[in-house]
PDB file of C-alpha atoms in Angstrom:
ATOM      1  CA  MET A 679      -0.428  -0.137   0.312  1.00  0.00           C
ATOM      2  CA  ASP A 680       0.854   3.462  -0.170  1.00  0.00           C
ATOM      3  CA  PHE A 681       2.546   5.285   2.304  1.00  0.00           C
ATOM      4  CA  ASP A 682       1.377   8.510   1.693  1.00  0.00           C
ATOM      5  CA  ARG A 683      -1.851   7.393   0.984  1.00  0.00           C
ATOM      6  CA  MET A 684      -2.441   6.184   4.448  1.00  0.00           C
ATOM      7  CA  PRO A 685      -5.829   6.004   5.297  1.00  0.00           C
ATOM      8  CA  LYS A 686      -6.728   8.925   8.100  1.00  0.00           C
ATOM      9  CA  ASP A 687      -8.391   6.767  10.092  1.00  0.00           C
ATOM     10  CA  TRP A 688      -5.523   3.701  10.624  1.00  0.00           C
ATOM     11  CA  PRO A 689      -4.577   2.505  13.560  1.00  0.00           C
ATOM     12  CA  TYR A 690      -0.945   5.179  14.813  1.00  0.00           C
ATOM     13  CA  ARG A 691      -0.752   7.017  12.145  1.00  0.00           C
ATOM     14  CA  ASP A 692       0.304   9.622  13.577  1.00  0.00           C
ATOM     15  CA  HIS A 693       3.139   8.149  14.913  1.00  0.00           C
ATOM     16  CA  ALA A 694       4.273   5.570  12.146  1.00  0.00           C
ATOM     17  CA  ARG A 695       6.981   6.795   9.732  1.00  0.00           C
ATOM     18  CA  ARG A 696       8.923   6.089   6.339  1.00  0.00           C
ATOM     19  CA  VAL A 697      12.439   4.546   6.852  1.00  0.00           C
ATOM     20  CA  ARG A 698      14.362   4.526   3.769  1.00  0.00           C
ATOM     21  CA  SER A 699      17.126   1.176   5.215  1.00  0.00           C
ATOM     22  CA  ARG A 700      18.370  -1.311   2.214  1.00  0.00           C
ATOM     23  CA  PRO A 701      16.238  -3.304   0.309  1.00  0.00           C
ATOM     24  CA  HIS A 702      13.609  -1.856   1.353  1.00  0.00           C
ATOM     25  CA  ASP A 703      11.150   1.093   2.267  1.00  0.00           C
ATOM     26  CA  TRP A 704       9.751   0.294   5.850  1.00  0.00           C
ATOM     27  CA  CYS A 705       6.389   2.032   6.464  1.00  0.00           C
ATOM     28  CA  VAL A 706       7.287   2.103  10.728  1.00  0.00           C
ATOM     29  CA  ILE A 707       5.437   2.961  14.378  1.00  0.00           C
ATOM     30  CA  ASP A 708       7.591   3.942  16.565  1.00  0.00           C
ATOM     31  CA  ALA A 709       5.745   4.666  19.692  1.00  0.00           C
ATOM     32  CA  GLY A 710       6.818   5.203  23.709  1.00  0.00           C
ATOM     33  CA  ASP A 711       9.147   7.177  25.032  1.00  0.00           C
ATOM     34  CA  PRO A 712      12.864   7.972  22.504  1.00  0.00           C
ATOM     35  CA  ALA A 713      15.132   6.957  25.225  1.00  0.00           C
ATOM     36  CA  ALA A 714      13.336   4.483  26.871  1.00  0.00           C
ATOM     37  CA  PRO A 715      14.605   0.714  26.446  1.00  0.00           C
ATOM     38  CA  ALA A 716      13.313  -0.598  22.707  1.00  0.00           C
ATOM     39  CA  LEU A 717      10.721  -2.667  21.860  1.00  0.00           C
ATOM     40  CA  LEU A 718      10.476  -4.449  18.555  1.00  0.00           C
ATOM     41  CA  LEU A 719       7.204  -6.344  17.247  1.00  0.00           C
ATOM     42  CA  LEU A 720       6.895  -7.719  14.462  1.00  0.00           C
ATOM     43  CA  HIS A 721       3.401  -9.407  13.327  1.00  0.00           C
ATOM     44  CA  GLY A 722       1.926 -11.835  10.111  1.00  0.00           C
ATOM     45  CA  ALA A 723       2.133 -12.592   7.405  1.00  0.00           C
ATOM     46  CA  GLY A 724      -0.606 -11.244   5.692  1.00  0.00           C
ATOM     47  CA  GLY A 725      -1.344  -8.332   8.601  1.00  0.00           C
ATOM     48  CA  SER A 726       1.023  -5.339   8.992  1.00  0.00           C
ATOM     49  CA  GLY A 727       1.713  -3.637  12.350  1.00  0.00           C
ATOM     50  CA  HIS A 728      -1.717  -2.225  12.604  1.00  0.00           C
ATOM     51  CA  SER A 729      -2.406  -6.043  14.275  1.00  0.00           C
ATOM     52  CA  PHE A 730      -0.777  -4.201  17.795  1.00  0.00           C
ATOM     53  CA  ARG A 731      -3.077  -1.524  18.554  1.00  0.00           C
ATOM     54  CA  HIS A 732      -4.685  -2.209  21.188  1.00  0.00           C
ATOM     55  CA  LEU A 733      -0.828  -2.993  22.517  1.00  0.00           C
ATOM     56  CA  ILE A 734       1.239  -0.695  21.984  1.00  0.00           C
ATOM     57  CA  PRO A 735      -0.485   2.008  23.950  1.00  0.00           C
ATOM     58  CA  LEU A 736      -0.433  -0.292  27.209  1.00  0.00           C
ATOM     59  CA  LEU A 737       3.608  -1.339  26.270  1.00  0.00           C
ATOM     60  CA  ALA A 738       4.405   2.339  25.657  1.00  0.00           C
ATOM     61  CA  PRO A 739       4.515   3.346  28.910  1.00  0.00           C
ATOM     62  CA  ALA A 740       7.320   1.475  29.856  1.00  0.00           C
ATOM     63  CA  TYR A 741       9.225   1.258  26.320  1.00  0.00           C
ATOM     64  CA  ARG A 742       9.873   2.684  23.321  1.00  0.00           C
ATOM     65  CA  VAL A 743       7.606   0.238  21.167  1.00  0.00           C
ATOM     66  CA  ILE A 744       8.491  -0.520  17.380  1.00  0.00           C
ATOM     67  CA  VAL A 745       6.458  -1.481  15.141  1.00  0.00           C
ATOM     68  CA  PRO A 746       7.055  -2.607  11.643  1.00  0.00           C
ATOM     69  CA  ASP A 747       5.402  -3.097   8.647  1.00  0.00           C
ATOM     70  CA  LEU A 748       6.920  -6.419   7.345  1.00  0.00           C
ATOM     71  CA  PRO A 749       8.375  -5.971   3.444  1.00  0.00           C
ATOM     72  CA  GLY A 750       6.154  -5.652   0.796  1.00  0.00           C
ATOM     73  CA  GLN A 751       3.106  -6.191   3.665  1.00  0.00           C
ATOM     74  CA  GLY A 752       0.564  -3.691   4.556  1.00  0.00           C
ATOM     75  CA  PHE A 753       2.573   0.492   4.332  1.00  0.00           C
ATOM     76  CA  THR A 754       6.336  -1.086   3.993  1.00  0.00           C
ATOM     77  CA  ARG A 755       7.806  -0.720  -0.397  1.00  0.00           C
ATOM     78  CA  ALA A 756       9.893  -3.188  -0.436  1.00  0.00           C
ATOM     79  CA  GLY A 757      12.797  -3.311  -2.193  1.00  0.00           C
ATOM     80  CA  ASN A 758      14.016  -6.240  -3.107  1.00  0.00           C
ATOM     81  CA  ARG A 759      11.200  -8.850  -4.132  1.00  0.00           C
ATOM     82  CA  SER A 760      13.668 -12.546  -3.098  1.00  0.00           C
ATOM     83  CA  ARG A 761      13.966 -11.493   0.721  1.00  0.00           C
ATOM     84  CA  PHE A 762      10.445 -12.841   1.779  1.00  0.00           C
ATOM     85  CA  GLY A 763      11.989 -15.594   3.214  1.00  0.00           C
ATOM     86  CA  LEU A 764      12.769 -16.052   6.882  1.00  0.00           C
ATOM     87  CA  ASP A 765      16.168 -15.060   7.193  1.00  0.00           C
ATOM     88  CA  PRO A 766      16.057 -12.509   4.671  1.00  0.00           C
ATOM     89  CA  MET A 767      13.202 -10.677   6.718  1.00  0.00           C
ATOM     90  CA  ALA A 768      15.846 -11.360  10.227  1.00  0.00           C
ATOM     91  CA  GLU A 769      18.680 -10.183   8.299  1.00  0.00           C
ATOM     92  CA  ASP A 770      16.158  -7.083   6.923  1.00  0.00           C
ATOM     93  CA  ILE A 771      15.004  -6.250  10.263  1.00  0.00           C
ATOM     94  CA  ALA A 772      17.908  -6.232  11.835  1.00  0.00           C
ATOM     95  CA  THR A 773      20.044  -3.709   9.311  1.00  0.00           C
ATOM     96  CA  LEU A 774      17.030  -1.330   9.617  1.00  0.00           C
ATOM     97  CA  CYS A 775      17.057  -1.209  13.503  1.00  0.00           C
ATOM     98  CA  GLN A 776      20.493  -0.020  12.604  1.00  0.00           C
ATOM     99  CA  THR A 777      19.418   2.647   9.923  1.00  0.00           C
ATOM    100  CA  LEU A 778      16.821   3.432  13.444  1.00  0.00           C
ATOM    101  CA  LYS A 779      19.952   3.696  15.614  1.00  0.00           C
ATOM    102  CA  ILE A 780      18.123   0.777  18.231  1.00  0.00           C
ATOM    103  CA  ALA A 781      18.922  -1.644  20.131  1.00  0.00           C
ATOM    104  CA  PRO A 782      16.538  -3.304  21.106  1.00  0.00           C
ATOM    105  CA  VAL A 783      15.459  -4.691  23.921  1.00  0.00           C
ATOM    106  CA  ALA A 784      13.305  -7.738  23.296  1.00  0.00           C
ATOM    107  CA  ALA A 785      10.707  -8.891  20.676  1.00  0.00           C
ATOM    108  CA  ILE A 786       7.317  -9.923  20.709  1.00  0.00           C
ATOM    109  CA  GLY A 787       6.091 -11.861  17.850  1.00  0.00           C
ATOM    110  CA  HIS A 788       2.929 -12.525  16.226  1.00  0.00           C
ATOM    111  CA  SER A 789       2.222 -15.968  14.714  1.00  0.00           C
ATOM    112  CA  ALA A 790       5.136 -15.965  11.799  1.00  0.00           C
ATOM    113  CA  GLY A 791       6.605 -12.651  13.548  1.00  0.00           C
ATOM    114  CA  ALA A 792       7.274 -14.783  16.082  1.00  0.00           C
ATOM    115  CA  ALA A 793       9.193 -16.725  14.138  1.00  0.00           C
ATOM    116  CA  ILE A 794      10.867 -13.988  13.228  1.00  0.00           C
ATOM    117  CA  ALA A 795      11.187 -13.177  16.465  1.00  0.00           C
ATOM    118  CA  LEU A 796      13.338 -15.741  17.036  1.00  0.00           C
ATOM    119  CA  ARG A 797      15.573 -15.818  13.995  1.00  0.00           C
ATOM    120  CA  LEU A 798      16.705 -12.200  15.033  1.00  0.00           C
ATOM    121  CA  ALA A 799      17.226 -13.710  18.599  1.00  0.00           C
ATOM    122  CA  GLU A 800      20.236 -15.760  16.605  1.00  0.00           C
ATOM    123  CA  ILE A 801      21.209 -11.909  14.835  1.00  0.00           C
ATOM    124  CA  LEU A 802      20.770  -9.039  17.644  1.00  0.00           C
ATOM    125  CA  PRO A 803      21.313 -10.016  21.653  1.00  0.00           C
ATOM    126  CA  LEU A 804      18.626 -10.372  22.727  1.00  0.00           C
ATOM    127  CA  ASP A 805      17.632 -10.131  26.200  1.00  0.00           C
ATOM    128  CA  LYS A 806      14.656 -12.166  25.825  1.00  0.00           C
ATOM    129  CA  VAL A 807      11.683 -12.905  22.997  1.00  0.00           C
ATOM    130  CA  ILE A 808       7.892 -13.317  22.837  1.00  0.00           C
ATOM    131  CA  GLY A 809       5.468 -15.658  20.884  1.00  0.00           C
ATOM    132  CA  ILE A 810       1.811 -15.231  20.899  1.00  0.00           C
ATOM    133  CA  ASN A 811       0.949 -17.933  18.720  1.00  0.00           C
ATOM    134  CA  ALA A 812       3.763 -19.201  17.170  1.00  0.00           C
ATOM    135  CA  ALA A 813       4.025 -20.223  13.711  1.00  0.00           C
ATOM    136  CA  LEU A 814       5.920 -22.986  14.572  1.00  0.00           C
ATOM    137  CA  GLY A 815       4.551 -25.727  12.657  1.00  0.00           C
ATOM    138  CA  SER A 816       4.789 -27.249   9.020  1.00  0.00           C
ATOM    139  CA  PHE A 817       2.490 -29.280   6.934  1.00  0.00           C
ATOM    140  CA  GLU A 818       1.926 -32.139   7.635  1.00  0.00           C
ATOM    141  CA  GLY A 819       2.333 -35.093   4.869  1.00  0.00           C
ATOM    142  CA  ALA A 820       2.174 -34.143   0.988  1.00  0.00           C
ATOM    143  CA  ALA A 821       0.667 -30.754   2.404  1.00  0.00           C
ATOM    144  CA  GLY A 822       3.860 -30.007   3.243  1.00  0.00           C
ATOM    145  CA  VAL A 823       5.610 -30.100   0.157  1.00  0.00           C
ATOM    146  CA  MET A 824       2.213 -29.168  -2.317  1.00  0.00           C
ATOM    147  CA  PHE A 825       0.766 -25.994  -0.281  1.00  0.00           C
ATOM    148  CA  PRO A 826       5.139 -24.176  -0.246  1.00  0.00           C
ATOM    149  CA  LEU A 827       5.303 -25.047  -4.487  1.00  0.00           C
ATOM    150  CA  MET A 828       1.338 -23.661  -4.977  1.00  0.00           C
ATOM    151  CA  ALA A 829       2.639 -20.822  -3.301  1.00  0.00           C
ATOM    152  CA  ARG A 830       5.657 -20.047  -4.802  1.00  0.00           C
ATOM    153  CA  VAL A 831       3.622 -20.808  -8.300  1.00  0.00           C
ATOM    154  CA  LEU A 832       0.963 -17.865  -6.479  1.00  0.00           C
ATOM    155  CA  ALA A 833       4.003 -14.952  -6.112  1.00  0.00           C
ATOM    156  CA  VAL A 834       5.063 -15.624 -10.766  1.00  0.00           C
ATOM    157  CA  THR A 835       1.936 -15.417 -12.181  1.00  0.00           C
ATOM    158  CA  PRO A 836       1.595 -11.800 -12.392  1.00  0.00           C
ATOM    159  CA  PHE A 837      -2.093 -12.047 -12.307  1.00  0.00           C
ATOM    160  CA  ILE A 838      -3.006 -13.411  -9.087  1.00  0.00           C
ATOM    161  CA  PRO A 839      -2.669 -11.555  -6.697  1.00  0.00           C
ATOM    162  CA  ALA A 840      -4.402  -9.457  -8.549  1.00  0.00           C
ATOM    163  CA  VAL A 841      -6.910 -11.657  -8.996  1.00  0.00           C
ATOM    164  CA  VAL A 842      -6.505 -12.513  -4.765  1.00  0.00           C
ATOM    165  CA  SER A 843      -7.477  -9.342  -4.385  1.00  0.00           C
ATOM    166  CA  ARG A 844     -10.634  -8.796  -6.308  1.00  0.00           C
ATOM    167  CA  LEU A 845     -12.018 -12.053  -5.296  1.00  0.00           C
ATOM    168  CA  TRP A 846     -11.158 -11.736  -1.645  1.00  0.00           C
ATOM    169  CA  GLY A 847     -11.780  -8.050  -0.847  1.00  0.00           C
ATOM    170  CA  ASN A 848     -15.455  -8.211   0.434  1.00  0.00           C
ATOM    171  CA  ALA A 849     -16.355  -7.774   3.430  1.00  0.00           C
ATOM    172  CA  GLN A 850     -18.564 -11.033   3.716  1.00  0.00           C
ATOM    173  CA  THR A 851     -15.685 -13.115   3.001  1.00  0.00           C
ATOM    174  CA  VAL A 852     -12.700 -11.660   5.018  1.00  0.00           C
ATOM    175  CA  ASN A 853     -15.103 -11.925   8.317  1.00  0.00           C
ATOM    176  CA  ARG A 854     -15.271 -15.474   7.437  1.00  0.00           C
ATOM    177  CA  LEU A 855     -11.452 -15.281   6.940  1.00  0.00           C
ATOM    178  CA  LEU A 856     -10.237 -13.891  10.240  1.00  0.00           C
ATOM    179  CA  ALA A 857     -14.363 -16.160  12.380  1.00  0.00           C
ATOM    180  CA  SER A 858     -12.616 -19.146  11.047  1.00  0.00           C
ATOM    181  CA  THR A 859      -9.175 -17.738  12.569  1.00  0.00           C
ATOM    182  CA  GLY A 860     -10.703 -17.928  15.396  1.00  0.00           C
ATOM    183  CA  SER A 861     -11.088 -14.355  16.166  1.00  0.00           C
ATOM    184  CA  PRO A 862     -14.158 -12.996  14.745  1.00  0.00           C
ATOM    185  CA  LEU A 863     -13.315  -9.100  15.191  1.00  0.00           C
ATOM    186  CA  ASP A 864     -15.366  -5.738  16.180  1.00  0.00           C
ATOM    187  CA  ALA A 865     -17.429  -4.214  12.895  1.00  0.00           C
ATOM    188  CA  GLU A 866     -13.246  -2.063  13.403  1.00  0.00           C
ATOM    189  CA  GLY A 867     -10.446  -4.533  13.166  1.00  0.00           C
ATOM    190  CA  GLN A 868     -12.278  -6.627  10.319  1.00  0.00           C
ATOM    191  CA  ALA A 869     -12.407  -2.793   7.892  1.00  0.00           C
ATOM    192  CA  GLN A 870      -9.123  -2.440   8.540  1.00  0.00           C
ATOM    193  CA  TYR A 871      -8.324  -5.899   7.406  1.00  0.00           C
ATOM    194  CA  LEU A 872     -10.736  -5.990   4.690  1.00  0.00           C
ATOM    195  CA  THR A 873      -8.156  -2.545   4.015  1.00  0.00           C
ATOM    196  CA  LEU A 874      -5.183  -5.022   3.404  1.00  0.00           C
ATOM    197  CA  VAL A 875      -6.759  -7.887   1.012  1.00  0.00           C
ATOM    198  CA  ARG A 876      -8.525  -5.360  -0.891  1.00  0.00           C
ATOM    199  CA  ASP A 877      -4.159  -3.437  -1.421  1.00  0.00           C
ATOM    200  CA  THR A 878      -2.715  -6.196  -5.320  1.00  0.00           C
ATOM    201  CA  ALA A 879       0.998  -5.129  -3.866  1.00  0.00           C
ATOM    202  CA  HIS A 880      -0.174  -6.538   0.127  1.00  0.00           C
ATOM    203  CA  VAL A 881      -1.573  -9.588  -1.396  1.00  0.00           C
ATOM    204  CA  ASP A 882       1.756  -9.908  -3.131  1.00  0.00           C
ATOM    205  CA  GLY A 883       3.641 -10.047  -0.552  1.00  0.00           C
ATOM    206  CA  THR A 884       2.002 -11.900   1.138  1.00  0.00           C
ATOM    207  CA  LEU A 885       2.569 -14.470  -1.138  1.00  0.00           C
ATOM    208  CA  GLY A 886       6.361 -13.637  -2.153  1.00  0.00           C
ATOM    209  CA  MET A 887       6.192 -14.348   2.064  1.00  0.00           C
ATOM    210  CA  MET A 888       4.145 -18.287   1.431  1.00  0.00           C
ATOM    211  CA  ALA A 889       5.877 -18.872  -1.202  1.00  0.00           C
ATOM    212  CA  GLN A 890      10.215 -18.279   0.680  1.00  0.00           C
ATOM    213  CA  TRP A 891       9.167 -19.611   3.672  1.00  0.00           C
ATOM    214  CA  LYS A 892      11.034 -22.786   5.200  1.00  0.00           C
ATOM    215  CA  LEU A 893      11.260 -23.035   9.256  1.00  0.00           C
ATOM    216  CA  ASP A 894      13.319 -26.539   9.424  1.00  0.00           C
ATOM    217  CA  ALA A 895      16.417 -24.775   9.720  1.00  0.00           C
ATOM    218  CA  LEU A 896      15.293 -22.485  11.887  1.00  0.00           C
ATOM    219  CA  MET A 897      13.265 -25.454  14.144  1.00  0.00           C
ATOM    220  CA  ALA A 898      16.905 -27.595  14.192  1.00  0.00           C
ATOM    221  CA  ARG A 899      18.733 -24.815  16.348  1.00  0.00           C
ATOM    222  CA  LEU A 900      15.987 -24.578  18.772  1.00  0.00           C
ATOM    223  CA  PRO A 901      16.891 -26.196  21.399  1.00  0.00           C
ATOM    224  CA  ALA A 902      20.591 -23.910  20.660  1.00  0.00           C
ATOM    225  CA  LEU A 903      19.037 -21.155  21.649  1.00  0.00           C
ATOM    226  CA  GLN A 904      19.874 -19.724  25.093  1.00  0.00           C
ATOM    227  CA  THR A 905      17.388 -16.014  25.454  1.00  0.00           C
ATOM    228  CA  PRO A 906      15.010 -16.785  27.706  1.00  0.00           C
ATOM    229  CA  THR A 907      11.010 -17.368  25.189  1.00  0.00           C
ATOM    230  CA  LEU A 908       7.385 -16.290  26.483  1.00  0.00           C
ATOM    231  CA  LEU A 909       4.849 -18.807  23.975  1.00  0.00           C
ATOM    232  CA  ILE A 910       1.880 -17.098  24.529  1.00  0.00           C
ATOM    233  CA  ALA A 911      -1.145 -19.791  22.197  1.00  0.00           C
ATOM    234  CA  SER A 912      -4.706 -18.831  22.831  1.00  0.00           C
ATOM    235  CA  ASP A 913      -7.188 -22.444  23.521  1.00  0.00           C
ATOM    236  CA  LYS A 914      -9.549 -21.450  20.952  1.00  0.00           C
ATOM    237  CA  ASP A 915      -6.753 -20.980  17.802  1.00  0.00           C
ATOM    238  CA  ASN A 916      -7.655 -22.661  14.857  1.00  0.00           C
ATOM    239  CA  ALA A 917      -5.102 -21.238  12.741  1.00  0.00           C
ATOM    240  CA  VAL A 918      -2.530 -22.711  15.577  1.00  0.00           C
ATOM    241  CA  PRO A 919      -2.700 -24.887  17.202  1.00  0.00           C
ATOM    242  CA  ALA A 920      -1.894 -24.500  20.945  1.00  0.00           C
ATOM    243  CA  ARG A 921       0.323 -27.575  20.909  1.00  0.00           C
ATOM    244  CA  VAL A 922       2.321 -25.867  17.978  1.00  0.00           C
ATOM    245  CA  SER A 923       3.934 -23.497  21.342  1.00  0.00           C
ATOM    246  CA  ALA A 924       3.685 -26.004  24.299  1.00  0.00           C
ATOM    247  CA  ASP A 925       5.780 -28.913  22.403  1.00  0.00           C
ATOM    248  CA  ALA A 926       8.562 -25.379  21.267  1.00  0.00           C
ATOM    249  CA  ALA A 927       8.644 -24.847  24.540  1.00  0.00           C
ATOM    250  CA  ARG A 928       9.484 -28.124  25.722  1.00  0.00           C
ATOM    251  CA  HIS A 929      12.612 -28.660  22.748  1.00  0.00           C
ATOM    252  CA  MET A 930      13.887 -25.276  24.130  1.00  0.00           C
ATOM    253  CA  ALA A 931      17.100 -24.902  27.092  1.00  0.00           C
ATOM    254  CA  ASP A 932      14.840 -21.606  28.550  1.00  0.00           C
ATOM    255  CA  ALA A 933      11.535 -21.359  27.296  1.00  0.00           C
ATOM    256  CA  ARG A 934       7.976 -21.029  28.942  1.00  0.00           C
ATOM    257  CA  PHE A 935       4.219 -21.872  27.425  1.00  0.00           C
ATOM    258  CA  GLN A 936       1.356 -19.693  29.004  1.00  0.00           C
ATOM    259  CA  MET A 937      -2.232 -21.099  27.843  1.00  0.00           C
ATOM    260  CA  VAL A 938      -4.362 -18.103  27.380  1.00  0.00           C
ATOM    261  CA  GLU A 939      -7.825 -19.405  27.297  1.00  0.00           C
ATOM    262  CA  GLY A 940     -11.062 -18.293  25.399  1.00  0.00           C
ATOM    263  CA  TYR A 941      -9.511 -16.359  22.353  1.00  0.00           C
ATOM    264  CA  GLY A 942      -8.522 -17.434  19.763  1.00  0.00           C
ATOM    265  CA  HIS A 943      -4.957 -16.745  16.502  1.00  0.00           C
ATOM    266  CA  LEU A 944      -4.999 -12.997  16.975  1.00  0.00           C
ATOM    267  CA  VAL A 945      -5.857 -13.162  20.518  1.00  0.00           C
ATOM    268  CA  HIS A 946      -3.844  -9.689  21.217  1.00  0.00           C
ATOM    269  CA  GLU A 947      -6.460  -7.543  19.191  1.00  0.00           C
ATOM    270  CA  GLU A 948      -8.951  -9.167  21.575  1.00  0.00           C
ATOM    271  CA  ALA A 949      -7.427  -9.708  24.250  1.00  0.00           C
ATOM    272  CA  ALA A 950      -4.792  -7.444  24.471  1.00  0.00           C
ATOM    273  CA  ALA A 951      -4.942  -6.104  28.246  1.00  0.00           C
ATOM    274  CA  ARG A 952      -4.278 -10.342  29.256  1.00  0.00           C
ATOM    275  CA  VAL A 953      -1.738 -10.552  26.699  1.00  0.00           C
ATOM    276  CA  ALA A 954       0.044  -7.174  27.746  1.00  0.00           C
ATOM    277  CA  ALA A 955      -0.402  -8.396  31.848  1.00  0.00           C
ATOM    278  CA  LEU A 956       1.704 -11.842  29.920  1.00  0.00           C
ATOM    279  CA  ALA A 957       4.139  -9.913  28.545  1.00  0.00           C
ATOM    280  CA  LEU A 958       4.326  -7.306  30.545  1.00  0.00           C
ATOM    281  CA  ASP A 959       5.032  -9.407  34.145  1.00  0.00           C
ATOM    282  CA  PHE A 960       8.136 -11.839  31.866  1.00  0.00           C
ATOM    283  CA  LEU A 961       9.853  -8.690  30.134  1.00  0.00           C
ATOM    284  CA  ARG A 962       9.944  -7.689  34.611  1.00  0.00           C
ATOM    285  CA  GLY A 963      11.450 -10.922  35.436  1.00  0.00           C
ATOM    286  CA  ASN A 964       8.093 -11.694  36.834  1.00  0.00           C
ATOM    287  CA  PRO A 965       6.744 -15.653  36.327  1.00  0.00           C
ATOM    288  CA  ALA A 966       3.911 -15.928  33.985  1.00  0.00           C
ATOM    289  CA  ASN A 967       0.135 -15.612  35.597  1.00  0.00           C
TER     290      ASN A 967
END
């Protein structure tokens, strides 16, 4: 989407700025005290920084909250479409931090953003990582081969993003997609996701990320990761089952698992106060509750 045409009512529009950091033209929400410790928030595939709109005001009193739109998604314009995979994204976000002259003390990632946060912990000296319904699983059987293959075909077919945007870019379809994750959201949230789905460039970036996404190497290294990690999962998540986070936590050197009951995949949008309380307790060194 075009940064200069960002809707006037877009969440944290007044805190969003354009940052040129090779190879991308980033949209970054920068909220909180500039002198406070920096906290990095990373959204999942198909979303944007807007998904943290309810979480940001709960974290900003204690942190400088930095929320980029991922390359090719939201209002970040991709400078290199070959860098939508896990490793390149983490590397480019690390470069973005250098450009911003920040050293994040921690990263919070939702869904695929959690995988990026964990990969980033191997690149930057993060004190802690928090995953929210972390997408750390893989497709099983034939789907494990066919889904990425189909995504690659879709991503390199010029007219496909426009077709997807046109077919899915209606309120009924978007609301049904959100509900299928276990998180129907309110009218405001539904309208924001509709804005994203209607944008061809955003759909193209999302398909590109799906096509280039590979987790095997990161998952193989997770047991060696020493960064303290909190994996929050919700029991009604129909997109990433809670057992994915529970299993990952069991195989990590310093990780804990926390279940939140009654919410779906977008729990940070549905129950921001609960998620913020868990995150702040963990960041401050208190036990999850």
